[in-house]
Short mmCIF file of C-alpha atoms in Angstrom, two decimals:
data_model
loop_
_atom_site.label_atom_id
_atom_site.label_comp_id
_atom_site.label_asym_id
_atom_site.label_seq_id
_atom_site.Cartn_x
_atom_site.Cartn_y
_atom_site.Cartn_z
CA MET G 1 72.36 104.57 340.97
CA ASN G 2 73.83 101.10 340.99
CA ILE G 3 77.21 100.38 342.82
CA LYS G 4 79.26 97.22 342.12
CA ILE G 5 81.67 95.98 344.57
CA THR G 6 85.01 94.74 342.76
CA ALA G 7 88.23 93.27 344.16
CA ASP G 8 91.38 91.81 342.35
CA SER G 9 92.14 88.04 342.33
CA THR G 10 94.75 88.44 345.06
CA CYS G 11 92.29 89.26 347.71
CA ASP G 12 91.53 87.13 350.58
CA LEU G 13 87.75 86.90 350.49
CA SER G 14 85.95 83.78 351.29
CA LYS G 15 83.84 82.22 348.55
CA GLU G 16 80.78 82.66 350.65
CA LEU G 17 81.47 86.45 351.22
CA VAL G 18 81.98 86.90 347.45
CA GLU G 19 78.65 85.07 346.61
CA GLU G 20 76.59 86.81 349.26
CA ASN G 21 77.62 90.29 348.38
CA GLU G 22 77.85 89.73 344.63
CA ILE G 23 81.46 90.79 344.58
CA GLU G 24 83.13 90.61 341.07
CA ILE G 25 86.58 89.27 341.19
CA LEU G 26 88.91 90.75 338.56
CA PRO G 27 92.16 88.99 337.36
CA LEU G 28 95.48 90.52 338.34
CA TYR G 29 98.39 89.80 336.32
CA VAL G 30 101.90 90.75 337.25
CA VAL G 31 104.20 91.20 334.23
CA LYS G 32 107.96 91.18 334.64
#
């Protein structure tokens, strides 16, 4: 079983942490 960690673009993760853990950043859009 494969697991992928994802987070939205408003998260406060460092670039190093994202790269080390292969976290996929998904864009978050606020529509008003």
